[in-house]
One Martini backbone bead per residue (centre of mass of N, CA, C, O) as a GRO file, in nm:
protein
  160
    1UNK     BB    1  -3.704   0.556   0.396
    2UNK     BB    2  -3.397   0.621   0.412
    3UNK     BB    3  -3.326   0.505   0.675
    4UNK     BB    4  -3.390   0.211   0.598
    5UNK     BB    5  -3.173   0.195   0.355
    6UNK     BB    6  -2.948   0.266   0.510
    7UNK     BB    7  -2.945   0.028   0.732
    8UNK     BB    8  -2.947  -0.184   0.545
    9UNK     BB    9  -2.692  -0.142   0.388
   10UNK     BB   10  -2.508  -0.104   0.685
   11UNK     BB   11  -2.551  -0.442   0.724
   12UNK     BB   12  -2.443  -0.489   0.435
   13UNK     BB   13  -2.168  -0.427   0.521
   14UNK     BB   14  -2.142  -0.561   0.816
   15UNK     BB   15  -2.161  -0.855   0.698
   16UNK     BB   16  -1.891  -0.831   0.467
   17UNK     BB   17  -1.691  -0.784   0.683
   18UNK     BB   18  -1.752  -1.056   0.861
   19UNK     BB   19  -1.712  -1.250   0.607
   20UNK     BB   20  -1.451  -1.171   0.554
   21UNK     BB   21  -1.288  -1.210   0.766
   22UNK     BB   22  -1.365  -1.559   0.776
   23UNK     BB   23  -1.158  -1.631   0.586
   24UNK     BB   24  -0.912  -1.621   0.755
   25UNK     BB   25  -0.911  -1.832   0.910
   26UNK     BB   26  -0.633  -1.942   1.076
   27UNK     BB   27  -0.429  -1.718   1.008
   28UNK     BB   28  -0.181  -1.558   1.136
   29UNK     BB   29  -0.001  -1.423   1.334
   30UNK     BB   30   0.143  -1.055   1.337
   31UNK     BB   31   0.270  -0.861   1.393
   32UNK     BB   32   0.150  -0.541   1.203
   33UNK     BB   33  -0.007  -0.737   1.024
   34UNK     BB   34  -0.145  -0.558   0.806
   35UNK     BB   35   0.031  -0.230   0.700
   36UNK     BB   36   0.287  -0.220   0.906
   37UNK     BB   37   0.546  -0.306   0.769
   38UNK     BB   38   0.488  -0.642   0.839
   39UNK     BB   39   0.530  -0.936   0.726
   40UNK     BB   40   0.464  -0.986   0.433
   41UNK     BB   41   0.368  -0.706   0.266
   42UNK     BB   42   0.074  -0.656   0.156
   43UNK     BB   43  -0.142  -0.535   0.247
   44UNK     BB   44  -0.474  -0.367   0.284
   45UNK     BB   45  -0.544  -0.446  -0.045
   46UNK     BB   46  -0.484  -0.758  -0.036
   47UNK     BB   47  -0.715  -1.049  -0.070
   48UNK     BB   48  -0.464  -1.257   0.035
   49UNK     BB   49  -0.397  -1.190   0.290
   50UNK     BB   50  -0.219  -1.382   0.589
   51UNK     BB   51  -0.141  -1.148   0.774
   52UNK     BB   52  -0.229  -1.080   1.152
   53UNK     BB   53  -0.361  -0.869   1.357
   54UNK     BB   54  -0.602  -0.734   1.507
   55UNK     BB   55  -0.610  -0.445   1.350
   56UNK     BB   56  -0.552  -0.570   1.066
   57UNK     BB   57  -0.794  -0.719   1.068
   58UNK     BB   58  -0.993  -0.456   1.070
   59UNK     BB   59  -0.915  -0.312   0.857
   60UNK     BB   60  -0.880  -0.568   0.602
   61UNK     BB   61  -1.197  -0.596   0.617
   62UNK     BB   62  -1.309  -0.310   0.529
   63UNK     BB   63  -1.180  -0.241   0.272
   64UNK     BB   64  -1.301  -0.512   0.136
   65UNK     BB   65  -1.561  -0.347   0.212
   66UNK     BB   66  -1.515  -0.050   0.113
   67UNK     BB   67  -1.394   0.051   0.401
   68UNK     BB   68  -1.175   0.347   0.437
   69UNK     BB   69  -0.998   0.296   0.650
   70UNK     BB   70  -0.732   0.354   0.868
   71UNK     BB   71  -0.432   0.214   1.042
   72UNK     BB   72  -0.435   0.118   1.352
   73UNK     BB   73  -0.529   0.084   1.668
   74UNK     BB   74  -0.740   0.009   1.915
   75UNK     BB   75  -0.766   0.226   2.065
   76UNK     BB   76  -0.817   0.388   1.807
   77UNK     BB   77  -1.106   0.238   1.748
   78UNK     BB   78  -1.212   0.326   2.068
   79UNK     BB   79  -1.271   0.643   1.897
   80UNK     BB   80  -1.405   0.537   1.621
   81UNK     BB   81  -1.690   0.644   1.520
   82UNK     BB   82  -1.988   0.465   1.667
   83UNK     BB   83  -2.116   0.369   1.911
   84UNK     BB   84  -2.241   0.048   2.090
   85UNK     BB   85  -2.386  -0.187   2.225
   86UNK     BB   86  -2.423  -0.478   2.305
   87UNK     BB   87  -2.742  -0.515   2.235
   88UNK     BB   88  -2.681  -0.344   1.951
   89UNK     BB   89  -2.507  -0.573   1.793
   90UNK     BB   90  -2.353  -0.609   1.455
   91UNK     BB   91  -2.238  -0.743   1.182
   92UNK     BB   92  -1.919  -0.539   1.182
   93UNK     BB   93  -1.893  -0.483   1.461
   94UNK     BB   94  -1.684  -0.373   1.734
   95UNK     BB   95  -1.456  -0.463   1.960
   96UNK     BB   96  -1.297  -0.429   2.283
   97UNK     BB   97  -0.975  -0.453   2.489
   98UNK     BB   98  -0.925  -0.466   2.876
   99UNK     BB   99  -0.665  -0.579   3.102
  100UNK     BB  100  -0.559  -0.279   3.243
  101UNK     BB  101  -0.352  -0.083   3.031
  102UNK     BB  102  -0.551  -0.069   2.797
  103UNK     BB  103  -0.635  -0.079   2.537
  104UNK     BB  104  -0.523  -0.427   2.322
  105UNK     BB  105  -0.802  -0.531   2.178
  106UNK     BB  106  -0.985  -0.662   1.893
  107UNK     BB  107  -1.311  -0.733   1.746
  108UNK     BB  108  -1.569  -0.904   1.518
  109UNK     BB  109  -1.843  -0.903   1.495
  110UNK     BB  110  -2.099  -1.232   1.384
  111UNK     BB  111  -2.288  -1.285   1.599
  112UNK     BB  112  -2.434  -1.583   1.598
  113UNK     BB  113  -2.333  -1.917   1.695
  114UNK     BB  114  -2.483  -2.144   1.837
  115UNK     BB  115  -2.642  -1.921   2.044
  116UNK     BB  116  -2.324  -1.767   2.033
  117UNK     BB  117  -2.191  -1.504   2.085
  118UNK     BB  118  -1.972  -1.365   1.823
  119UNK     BB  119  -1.625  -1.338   1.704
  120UNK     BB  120  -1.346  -1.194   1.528
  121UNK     BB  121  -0.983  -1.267   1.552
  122UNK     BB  122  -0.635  -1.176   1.623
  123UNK     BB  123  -0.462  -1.395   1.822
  124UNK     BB  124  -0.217  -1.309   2.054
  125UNK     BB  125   0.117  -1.210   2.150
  126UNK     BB  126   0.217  -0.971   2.028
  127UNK     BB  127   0.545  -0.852   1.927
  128UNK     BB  128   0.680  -1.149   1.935
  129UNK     BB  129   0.463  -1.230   1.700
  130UNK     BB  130   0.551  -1.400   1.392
  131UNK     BB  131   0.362  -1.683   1.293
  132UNK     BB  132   0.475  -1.948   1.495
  133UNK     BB  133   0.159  -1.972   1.612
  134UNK     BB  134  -0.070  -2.202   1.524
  135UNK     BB  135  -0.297  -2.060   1.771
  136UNK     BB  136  -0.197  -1.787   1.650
  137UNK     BB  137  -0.500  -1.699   1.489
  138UNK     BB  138  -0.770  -1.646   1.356
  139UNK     BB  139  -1.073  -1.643   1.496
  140UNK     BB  140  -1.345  -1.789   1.705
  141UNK     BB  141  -1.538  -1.638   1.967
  142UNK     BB  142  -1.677  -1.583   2.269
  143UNK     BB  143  -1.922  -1.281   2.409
  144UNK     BB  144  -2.060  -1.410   2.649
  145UNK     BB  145  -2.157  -1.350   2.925
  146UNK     BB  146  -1.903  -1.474   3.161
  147UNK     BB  147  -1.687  -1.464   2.997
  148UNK     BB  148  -1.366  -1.359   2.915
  149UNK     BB  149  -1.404  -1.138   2.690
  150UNK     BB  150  -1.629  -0.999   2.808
  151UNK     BB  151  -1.467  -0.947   3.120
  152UNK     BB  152  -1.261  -0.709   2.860
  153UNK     BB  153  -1.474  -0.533   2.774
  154UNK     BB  154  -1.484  -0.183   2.656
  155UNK     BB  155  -1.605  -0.159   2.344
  156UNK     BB  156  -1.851  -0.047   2.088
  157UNK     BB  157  -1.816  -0.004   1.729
  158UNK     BB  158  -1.926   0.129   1.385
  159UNK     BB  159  -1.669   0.239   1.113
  160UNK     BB  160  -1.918   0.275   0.861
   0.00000   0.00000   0.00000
C-alpha cells in the first residue's frame, strides 16, 4: 500500500510541474533565466516570473510545485533524478534534447494533448536571445516519434 501511496503523490506532483509549467505559455525566452542572474531578476521562486530559458523553465516549474532543485543546465538535468523510458513517462518529467555537440534543450512532458504526446518547454536560440522575438517563447511542441524534437531527444528523468 506504501508504494501505491507514493506513486499515486508521485503523479500528483509531477501533473503539479507541468500544469505550473502551462501557465507560463506565451513568456519570453530570455537566455539565463530565471534565477540565472540575467532577465528580470525575479528568480526561481517568484510564481510571477515572466522570462525563461529551458533549464530556468524546468527549475521554476519543480520548486513553484514543491520541488526544490537547484539551478542547472539540461546537460545538468541530463544526469539527475532517475532515468524513465520514453513508454513510461509522466506528466512532470523532462526530456533533454542533443543536437549533435552534447545535451543542449530540455522541456517537460505534460502527457497526451489532442492525441499527440507534447511537452512545454522555453524554445530560443541561445544566449544571444533576449526576449526580443516574440516567437521565442514557452510553448507547447509535439514530441510524437519521427517528429523534429522526437528525433534529437537524449533521454527523460524523473527530477522529484
Amino acid at each position: 500500500q506504501n508504494s501505491s501511496n507514493s506513486s499515486q503523490d508521485a503523479s500528483e506532483i509531477g501533473i503539479k510541474i507541468a500544469n505550473k509549467a502551462l501557465t507560463r505559455q506565451g513568456c519570453r525566452y530570455w537566455w539565463g533565466a530565471p534565477g540565472g542572474g540575467y532577465g528580470d531578476g525575479q528568480g526561481l521562486d517568484n510564481p510571477y516570473a515572466q522570462y525563461f530559458d529551458c533549464s530556468g523553465l524546468v527549475a521554476w516549474a519543480h520548486r513553484q510545485s514543491g520541488v526544490m532543485i537547484g539551478r542547472t543546465t539540461a546537460a545538468g538535468y541530463s544526469r539527475s533524478g532517475t532515468s524513465v523510458s520514453y513508454s513510461n513517462l509522466q506528466p512532470g518529467d523532462v526530456i533533454t534534447f542533443n543536437y549533435g555537440g552534447g545535451v543542449a534543450h530540455i522541456g517537460i512532458y505534460i502527457g497526451t494533448v489532442g492525441g499527440v504526446r507534447s511537452f512545454v518547454h522555453a524554445s530560443g536560440s541561445g544566449s544571444g536571445t533576449r526576449g526580443q522575438y516574440a516567437n521565442q517563447c514557452v510553448k507547447v511542441s509535439s514530441i510524437e516519434p519521427g517528429g523534429y524534437w522526437y528525433n534529437y531527444m537524449y533521454n527523460c528523468r524523473r527530477l522529484y
